[in-house]
Each structure stands twice: as C-alpha cells, then as structure tokens.
Amino acid sequence: MEGVGRPGDDEAPGRVSYQGAPGAFSHEACLDLRPWDEPVAFDTFEAAINALKAGEVGAALIPVENSTIGRVEPAASLVESSGLTIVGDAWRPIRLALMSVEGARLGDIKTAESHPAALGQCTGFLTANSITAVEAFDTAGAARAVAEAGDPTRAAVAPIRAAEVYELSILSNDIQDSADNRTRFVLLSA
C-alpha cells in the first residue's frame, strides 16, 4: 500500500478516516501506512466510510479480515456495499496487550474490554486467567474507558500505543492466541 496516493512535493497532505479512538489498531495503521496524511477518527466504520463519501476526507482505511477470526464485521460488509474503490491493501501484524490502571495486578482483573474482534483473538488468554470479556466499540476506546474508570479490576485489550496514550500499565503483552495474528486493511477512495 505504500506509495498509493502519496502526495507530490507541491501537494498538501490529505486526510484518512478510520474507526476508533487514537491509539487503536486502525490509527496505528494510518500512521504507519499513510504517514503523510492526517488520520481522522470516527466512532463507527459506517461513519468513517460516510466521511469519505461526503468528501470530508480523501481516503478511508478499514480492517476487513483477520488471520485468527476471519472477516471483521460489520466493516467487511460495509466496504462491500459502499460503492467505493479499494485502491490498496496491507496485512498488518496485530499484537494485543492487557492493560489497566497503575497498581493493578493480573490476578485482580475480572473483566477485559475491547472490540469484539480483538476479544476473539485472545480467548485462550482470557479463559486461562478467568477474565470475562466485555465488548466495546474499539480497542483504544476501551483503554480510554478503563483509564477514566480507575478501577483496578477492569482491563482493556488493546495495542501498546493505547497504553501510552491513556497512561495505562501493561499487565501482559502478546496475549493473542496466534503468534502470526494479522489484520488486512483496505484503503478506500471515492
């Protein structure tokens, strides 16, 4: 995907929509795959796609498939029905971490919040540690909610960047069930 839509020397950087809060995997993918563009966060996949249709952004970066759980829904269906053009795609490694507030310990965690796709990628770890999965809109949004709650029995499953953004402590890293956990992101254009 590198180089797709890269601006020339005389062009201003564009804007790329993604679903999630700052620190989400889609945010990381925007920063890594489109470093010349401004990432713009939206709460839902539909809103990120609609922003492209409305001309608010020049592209959208959407996850559609994961090596562990298969299709990322509803994102994949929304892309298929959007009428937009896929102009690039890239598989990105997905490393999940369990994070909570400062002072929390793994043995005290009762619930882990995250996007359903992320929770599905670490069921072995959660089951082995008797942690109940709680669905949230996105990985980084779950990290933000855990930080705001300040409850040491709550954790989030999210990328390491989310721990940095929301000042959380990593309790366990690489908790995904597959060492080769990857997600395919597609770049959409109008």
PDB file of C-alpha atoms in Angstrom:
ATOM      1  CA  MET A   1       0.000   0.000   0.000  1.00  0.00           C
ATOM      2  CA  GLU A   2       2.986   2.256   0.389  1.00  0.00           C
ATOM      3  CA  GLY A   3       3.053   4.946  -2.236  1.00  0.00           C
ATOM      4  CA  VAL A   4      -0.647   4.658  -3.084  1.00  0.00           C
ATOM      5  CA  GLY A   5      -1.922   8.189  -3.210  1.00  0.00           C
ATOM      6  CA  ARG A   6       1.316   9.627  -1.892  1.00  0.00           C
ATOM      7  CA  PRO A   7       1.230  13.394  -2.433  1.00  0.00           C
ATOM      8  CA  GLY A   8       3.744  15.106  -4.711  1.00  0.00           C
ATOM      9  CA  ASP A   9       6.115  17.733  -3.375  1.00  0.00           C
ATOM     10  CA  ASP A  10       3.676  20.513  -4.259  1.00  0.00           C
ATOM     11  CA  GLU A  11       0.585  18.849  -2.732  1.00  0.00           C
ATOM     12  CA  ALA A  12      -0.701  19.184   0.808  1.00  0.00           C
ATOM     13  CA  PRO A  13      -1.161  16.012   2.851  1.00  0.00           C
ATOM     14  CA  GLY A  14      -4.641  14.529   2.801  1.00  0.00           C
ATOM     15  CA  ARG A  15      -6.942  13.183   5.475  1.00  0.00           C
ATOM     16  CA  VAL A  16      -7.710   9.493   6.048  1.00  0.00           C
ATOM     17  CA  SER A  17     -10.680   8.335   8.114  1.00  0.00           C
ATOM     18  CA  TYR A  18     -10.543   5.324  10.403  1.00  0.00           C
ATOM     19  CA  GLN A  19     -12.788   3.750  13.031  1.00  0.00           C
ATOM     20  CA  GLY A  20     -11.688   4.004  16.632  1.00  0.00           C
ATOM     21  CA  ALA A  21     -10.099   6.293  19.161  1.00  0.00           C
ATOM     22  CA  PRO A  22      -6.490   7.497  18.982  1.00  0.00           C
ATOM     23  CA  GLY A  23      -4.246   4.539  19.774  1.00  0.00           C
ATOM     24  CA  ALA A  24      -6.487   1.956  18.029  1.00  0.00           C
ATOM     25  CA  PHE A  25      -5.016  -0.532  15.544  1.00  0.00           C
ATOM     26  CA  SER A  26      -6.629   1.381  12.684  1.00  0.00           C
ATOM     27  CA  HIS A  27      -4.993   4.578  13.960  1.00  0.00           C
ATOM     28  CA  GLU A  28      -1.624   2.783  14.069  1.00  0.00           C
ATOM     29  CA  ALA A  29      -2.192   1.509  10.525  1.00  0.00           C
ATOM     30  CA  CYS A  30      -2.910   5.060   9.319  1.00  0.00           C
ATOM     31  CA  LEU A  31       0.259   6.374  10.937  1.00  0.00           C
ATOM     32  CA  ASP A  32       2.398   3.537   9.556  1.00  0.00           C
ATOM     33  CA  LEU A  33       0.885   3.138   6.090  1.00  0.00           C
ATOM     34  CA  ARG A  34      -0.066   6.769   5.335  1.00  0.00           C
ATOM     35  CA  PRO A  35       2.365   8.874   7.405  1.00  0.00           C
ATOM     36  CA  TRP A  36       1.952  11.842   5.062  1.00  0.00           C
ATOM     37  CA  ASP A  37      -1.818  12.046   5.758  1.00  0.00           C
ATOM     38  CA  GLU A  38      -3.748  13.252   8.790  1.00  0.00           C
ATOM     39  CA  PRO A  39      -5.658  10.395  10.457  1.00  0.00           C
ATOM     40  CA  VAL A  40      -9.240  11.340  11.383  1.00  0.00           C
ATOM     41  CA  ALA A  41     -11.062   9.230  13.993  1.00  0.00           C
ATOM     42  CA  PHE A  42     -14.712   8.182  13.756  1.00  0.00           C
ATOM     43  CA  ASP A  43     -16.779   6.174  16.242  1.00  0.00           C
ATOM     44  CA  THR A  44     -18.073   3.638  13.717  1.00  0.00           C
ATOM     45  CA  PHE A  45     -16.954   2.013  10.471  1.00  0.00           C
ATOM     46  CA  GLU A  46     -20.031   3.442   8.788  1.00  0.00           C
ATOM     47  CA  ALA A  47     -19.151   6.986   9.880  1.00  0.00           C
ATOM     48  CA  ALA A  48     -15.568   6.584   8.610  1.00  0.00           C
ATOM     49  CA  ILE A  49     -16.855   5.387   5.225  1.00  0.00           C
ATOM     50  CA  ASN A  50     -19.563   8.075   5.059  1.00  0.00           C
ATOM     51  CA  ALA A  51     -16.938  10.768   5.704  1.00  0.00           C
ATOM     52  CA  LEU A  52     -15.181   9.617   2.527  1.00  0.00           C
ATOM     53  CA  LYS A  53     -18.439   9.597   0.558  1.00  0.00           C
ATOM     54  CA  ALA A  54     -19.207  13.133   1.788  1.00  0.00           C
ATOM     55  CA  GLY A  55     -15.752  14.394   0.780  1.00  0.00           C
ATOM     56  CA  GLU A  56     -14.690  15.192   4.365  1.00  0.00           C
ATOM     57  CA  VAL A  57     -11.596  13.002   3.877  1.00  0.00           C
ATOM     58  CA  GLY A  58      -9.722  11.798   0.804  1.00  0.00           C
ATOM     59  CA  ALA A  59      -9.494   8.134   1.814  1.00  0.00           C
ATOM     60  CA  ALA A  60     -10.623   5.629   4.433  1.00  0.00           C
ATOM     61  CA  LEU A  61      -8.556   2.817   5.973  1.00  0.00           C
ATOM     62  CA  ILE A  62     -10.781  -0.055   7.122  1.00  0.00           C
ATOM     63  CA  PRO A  63      -9.938  -3.523   8.558  1.00  0.00           C
ATOM     64  CA  VAL A  64     -11.768  -6.281   6.695  1.00  0.00           C
ATOM     65  CA  GLU A  65     -10.114  -9.593   7.576  1.00  0.00           C
ATOM     66  CA  ASN A  66      -8.127 -11.131  10.432  1.00  0.00           C
ATOM     67  CA  SER A  67      -5.952 -14.242  10.264  1.00  0.00           C
ATOM     68  CA  THR A  68      -7.435 -15.596  13.518  1.00  0.00           C
ATOM     69  CA  ILE A  69     -11.151 -14.757  13.349  1.00  0.00           C
ATOM     70  CA  GLY A  70     -11.775 -14.269   9.619  1.00  0.00           C
ATOM     71  CA  ARG A  71     -13.949 -11.378   8.387  1.00  0.00           C
ATOM     72  CA  VAL A  72     -14.046  -8.253  10.528  1.00  0.00           C
ATOM     73  CA  GLU A  73     -17.722  -7.407  10.725  1.00  0.00           C
ATOM     74  CA  PRO A  74     -19.527  -5.144  10.147  1.00  0.00           C
ATOM     75  CA  ALA A  75     -16.554  -3.481   8.432  1.00  0.00           C
ATOM     76  CA  ALA A  76     -16.176  -6.033   5.615  1.00  0.00           C
ATOM     77  CA  SER A  77     -19.866  -5.889   4.670  1.00  0.00           C
ATOM     78  CA  LEU A  78     -19.872  -2.092   4.763  1.00  0.00           C
ATOM     79  CA  VAL A  79     -16.865  -1.969   2.427  1.00  0.00           C
ATOM     80  CA  GLU A  80     -18.528  -4.403   0.009  1.00  0.00           C
ATOM     81  CA  SER A  81     -21.745  -2.373  -0.149  1.00  0.00           C
ATOM     82  CA  SER A  82     -20.116   1.084  -0.094  1.00  0.00           C
ATOM     83  CA  GLY A  83     -19.678   1.544  -3.826  1.00  0.00           C
ATOM     84  CA  LEU A  84     -16.167   2.862  -3.096  1.00  0.00           C
ATOM     85  CA  THR A  85     -12.979   1.691  -4.793  1.00  0.00           C
ATOM     86  CA  ILE A  86     -10.307  -0.315  -2.998  1.00  0.00           C
ATOM     87  CA  VAL A  87      -7.047   1.310  -4.097  1.00  0.00           C
ATOM     88  CA  GLY A  88      -4.685  -0.607  -1.824  1.00  0.00           C
ATOM     89  CA  ASP A  89      -4.468  -3.147   0.947  1.00  0.00           C
ATOM     90  CA  ALA A  90      -1.944  -4.330   3.508  1.00  0.00           C
ATOM     91  CA  TRP A  91      -1.705  -7.074   6.110  1.00  0.00           C
ATOM     92  CA  ARG A  92      -0.520  -5.694   9.461  1.00  0.00           C
ATOM     93  CA  PRO A  93       0.674  -7.688  12.499  1.00  0.00           C
ATOM     94  CA  ILE A  94      -1.686  -7.395  15.462  1.00  0.00           C
ATOM     95  CA  ARG A  95      -0.129  -7.674  18.908  1.00  0.00           C
ATOM     96  CA  LEU A  96      -2.607  -7.465  21.761  1.00  0.00           C
ATOM     97  CA  ALA A  97      -1.818  -6.345  25.300  1.00  0.00           C
ATOM     98  CA  LEU A  98      -3.822  -6.464  28.517  1.00  0.00           C
ATOM     99  CA  MET A  99      -3.655  -3.075  30.249  1.00  0.00           C
ATOM    100  CA  SER A 100      -5.110  -1.438  33.317  1.00  0.00           C
ATOM    101  CA  VAL A 101      -4.561   1.421  35.718  1.00  0.00           C
ATOM    102  CA  GLU A 102      -1.318   1.894  37.627  1.00  0.00           C
ATOM    103  CA  GLY A 103      -1.073  -0.575  40.515  1.00  0.00           C
ATOM    104  CA  ALA A 104      -3.436  -3.169  39.040  1.00  0.00           C
ATOM    105  CA  ARG A 105      -2.250  -6.781  39.029  1.00  0.00           C
ATOM    106  CA  LEU A 106      -3.144  -9.526  36.584  1.00  0.00           C
ATOM    107  CA  GLY A 107      -4.685 -11.680  39.333  1.00  0.00           C
ATOM    108  CA  ASP A 108      -7.093  -8.873  40.283  1.00  0.00           C
ATOM    109  CA  ILE A 109      -8.537  -8.378  36.785  1.00  0.00           C
ATOM    110  CA  LYS A 110     -12.144  -9.535  36.477  1.00  0.00           C
ATOM    111  CA  THR A 111     -13.149  -8.021  33.113  1.00  0.00           C
ATOM    112  CA  ALA A 112     -11.349  -7.105  29.897  1.00  0.00           C
ATOM    113  CA  GLU A 113     -12.975  -4.644  27.499  1.00  0.00           C
ATOM    114  CA  SER A 114     -12.270  -4.370  23.779  1.00  0.00           C
ATOM    115  CA  HIS A 115     -13.648  -4.539  20.263  1.00  0.00           C
ATOM    116  CA  PRO A 116     -15.282  -7.960  19.674  1.00  0.00           C
ATOM    117  CA  ALA A 117     -12.677  -8.804  17.007  1.00  0.00           C
ATOM    118  CA  ALA A 118      -9.804  -8.223  19.452  1.00  0.00           C
ATOM    119  CA  LEU A 119     -11.536 -10.218  22.193  1.00  0.00           C
ATOM    120  CA  GLY A 120     -11.999 -13.089  19.731  1.00  0.00           C
ATOM    121  CA  GLN A 121      -8.259 -13.093  19.036  1.00  0.00           C
ATOM    122  CA  CYS A 122      -7.281 -13.699  22.699  1.00  0.00           C
ATOM    123  CA  THR A 123      -9.947 -16.021  24.093  1.00  0.00           C
ATOM    124  CA  GLY A 124      -7.320 -18.542  25.245  1.00  0.00           C
ATOM    125  CA  PHE A 125      -5.555 -15.979  27.422  1.00  0.00           C
ATOM    126  CA  LEU A 126      -8.781 -14.582  28.853  1.00  0.00           C
ATOM    127  CA  THR A 127     -10.158 -18.050  29.649  1.00  0.00           C
ATOM    128  CA  ALA A 128      -6.884 -19.208  31.232  1.00  0.00           C
ATOM    129  CA  ASN A 129      -6.928 -16.157  33.520  1.00  0.00           C
ATOM    130  CA  SER A 130     -10.680 -16.316  34.339  1.00  0.00           C
ATOM    131  CA  ILE A 131     -11.250 -12.882  32.815  1.00  0.00           C
ATOM    132  CA  THR A 132     -14.704 -12.051  31.444  1.00  0.00           C
ATOM    133  CA  ALA A 133     -14.733 -10.414  28.002  1.00  0.00           C
ATOM    134  CA  VAL A 134     -16.800  -7.210  27.693  1.00  0.00           C
ATOM    135  CA  GLU A 135     -17.468  -5.859  24.206  1.00  0.00           C
ATOM    136  CA  ALA A 136     -16.684  -2.215  23.432  1.00  0.00           C
ATOM    137  CA  PHE A 137     -16.748  -0.086  20.257  1.00  0.00           C
ATOM    138  CA  ASP A 138     -12.988  -0.265  19.757  1.00  0.00           C
ATOM    139  CA  THR A 139      -9.719  -1.241  21.381  1.00  0.00           C
ATOM    140  CA  ALA A 140      -8.436   2.235  22.200  1.00  0.00           C
ATOM    141  CA  GLY A 141     -11.874   3.409  23.311  1.00  0.00           C
ATOM    142  CA  ALA A 142     -11.874   0.534  25.798  1.00  0.00           C
ATOM    143  CA  ALA A 143      -8.436   1.636  27.042  1.00  0.00           C
ATOM    144  CA  ARG A 144      -9.740   5.183  27.489  1.00  0.00           C
ATOM    145  CA  ALA A 145     -12.796   3.897  29.429  1.00  0.00           C
ATOM    146  CA  VAL A 146     -10.590   1.776  31.709  1.00  0.00           C
ATOM    147  CA  ALA A 147      -8.313   4.757  32.377  1.00  0.00           C
ATOM    148  CA  GLU A 148     -11.271   7.020  33.164  1.00  0.00           C
ATOM    149  CA  ALA A 149     -12.887   4.446  35.487  1.00  0.00           C
ATOM    150  CA  GLY A 150      -9.733   3.966  37.574  1.00  0.00           C
ATOM    151  CA  ASP A 151     -10.939   0.508  38.657  1.00  0.00           C
ATOM    152  CA  PRO A 152      -8.033  -1.968  39.125  1.00  0.00           C
ATOM    153  CA  THR A 153     -10.356  -4.936  38.414  1.00  0.00           C
ATOM    154  CA  ARG A 154     -11.042  -3.682  34.869  1.00  0.00           C
ATOM    155  CA  ALA A 155      -8.632  -4.011  31.961  1.00  0.00           C
ATOM    156  CA  ALA A 156      -8.575  -3.338  28.245  1.00  0.00           C
ATOM    157  CA  VAL A 157      -7.282  -5.464  25.380  1.00  0.00           C
ATOM    158  CA  ALA A 158      -5.604  -3.021  23.028  1.00  0.00           C
ATOM    159  CA  PRO A 159      -2.374  -2.134  21.214  1.00  0.00           C
ATOM    160  CA  ILE A 160       0.611  -0.957  23.260  1.00  0.00           C
ATOM    161  CA  ARG A 161       0.179   2.551  21.807  1.00  0.00           C
ATOM    162  CA  ALA A 162      -3.194   2.812  23.596  1.00  0.00           C
ATOM    163  CA  ALA A 163      -1.449   2.208  26.945  1.00  0.00           C
ATOM    164  CA  GLU A 164       0.881   5.093  26.142  1.00  0.00           C
ATOM    165  CA  VAL A 165      -1.950   7.398  25.026  1.00  0.00           C
ATOM    166  CA  TYR A 166      -4.156   6.698  28.082  1.00  0.00           C
ATOM    167  CA  GLU A 167      -1.339   6.211  30.626  1.00  0.00           C
ATOM    168  CA  LEU A 168      -2.140   2.600  31.473  1.00  0.00           C
ATOM    169  CA  SER A 169       0.180  -0.161  32.670  1.00  0.00           C
ATOM    170  CA  ILE A 170       0.747  -3.255  30.534  1.00  0.00           C
ATOM    171  CA  LEU A 171      -0.126  -6.325  32.614  1.00  0.00           C
ATOM    172  CA  SER A 172       0.598  -8.852  29.869  1.00  0.00           C
ATOM    173  CA  ASN A 173       1.815  -8.438  26.300  1.00  0.00           C
ATOM    174  CA  ASP A 174       1.317 -10.618  23.217  1.00  0.00           C
ATOM    175  CA  ILE A 175      -1.873 -12.195  24.565  1.00  0.00           C
ATOM    176  CA  GLN A 176      -3.249 -13.052  21.104  1.00  0.00           C
ATOM    177  CA  ASP A 177      -3.929 -16.744  20.545  1.00  0.00           C
ATOM    178  CA  SER A 178      -1.864 -16.836  17.335  1.00  0.00           C
ATOM    179  CA  ALA A 179       1.734 -15.642  17.118  1.00  0.00           C
ATOM    180  CA  ASP A 180       1.020 -14.812  13.455  1.00  0.00           C
ATOM    181  CA  ASN A 181      -2.073 -12.702  14.193  1.00  0.00           C
ATOM    182  CA  ARG A 182      -2.573 -10.240  11.303  1.00  0.00           C
ATOM    183  CA  THR A 183      -5.317  -7.979  10.001  1.00  0.00           C
ATOM    184  CA  ARG A 184      -5.883  -6.905   6.410  1.00  0.00           C
ATOM    185  CA  PHE A 185      -6.678  -3.227   5.991  1.00  0.00           C
ATOM    186  CA  VAL A 186      -8.064  -1.811   2.751  1.00  0.00           C
ATOM    187  CA  LEU A 187      -7.641   1.752   1.556  1.00  0.00           C
ATOM    188  CA  LEU A 188     -10.821   3.140   0.029  1.00  0.00           C
ATOM    189  CA  SER A 189     -11.182   6.035  -2.376  1.00  0.00           C
ATOM    190  CA  ALA A 190     -14.298   7.690  -3.809  1.00  0.00           C
TER     191      ALA A 190
END
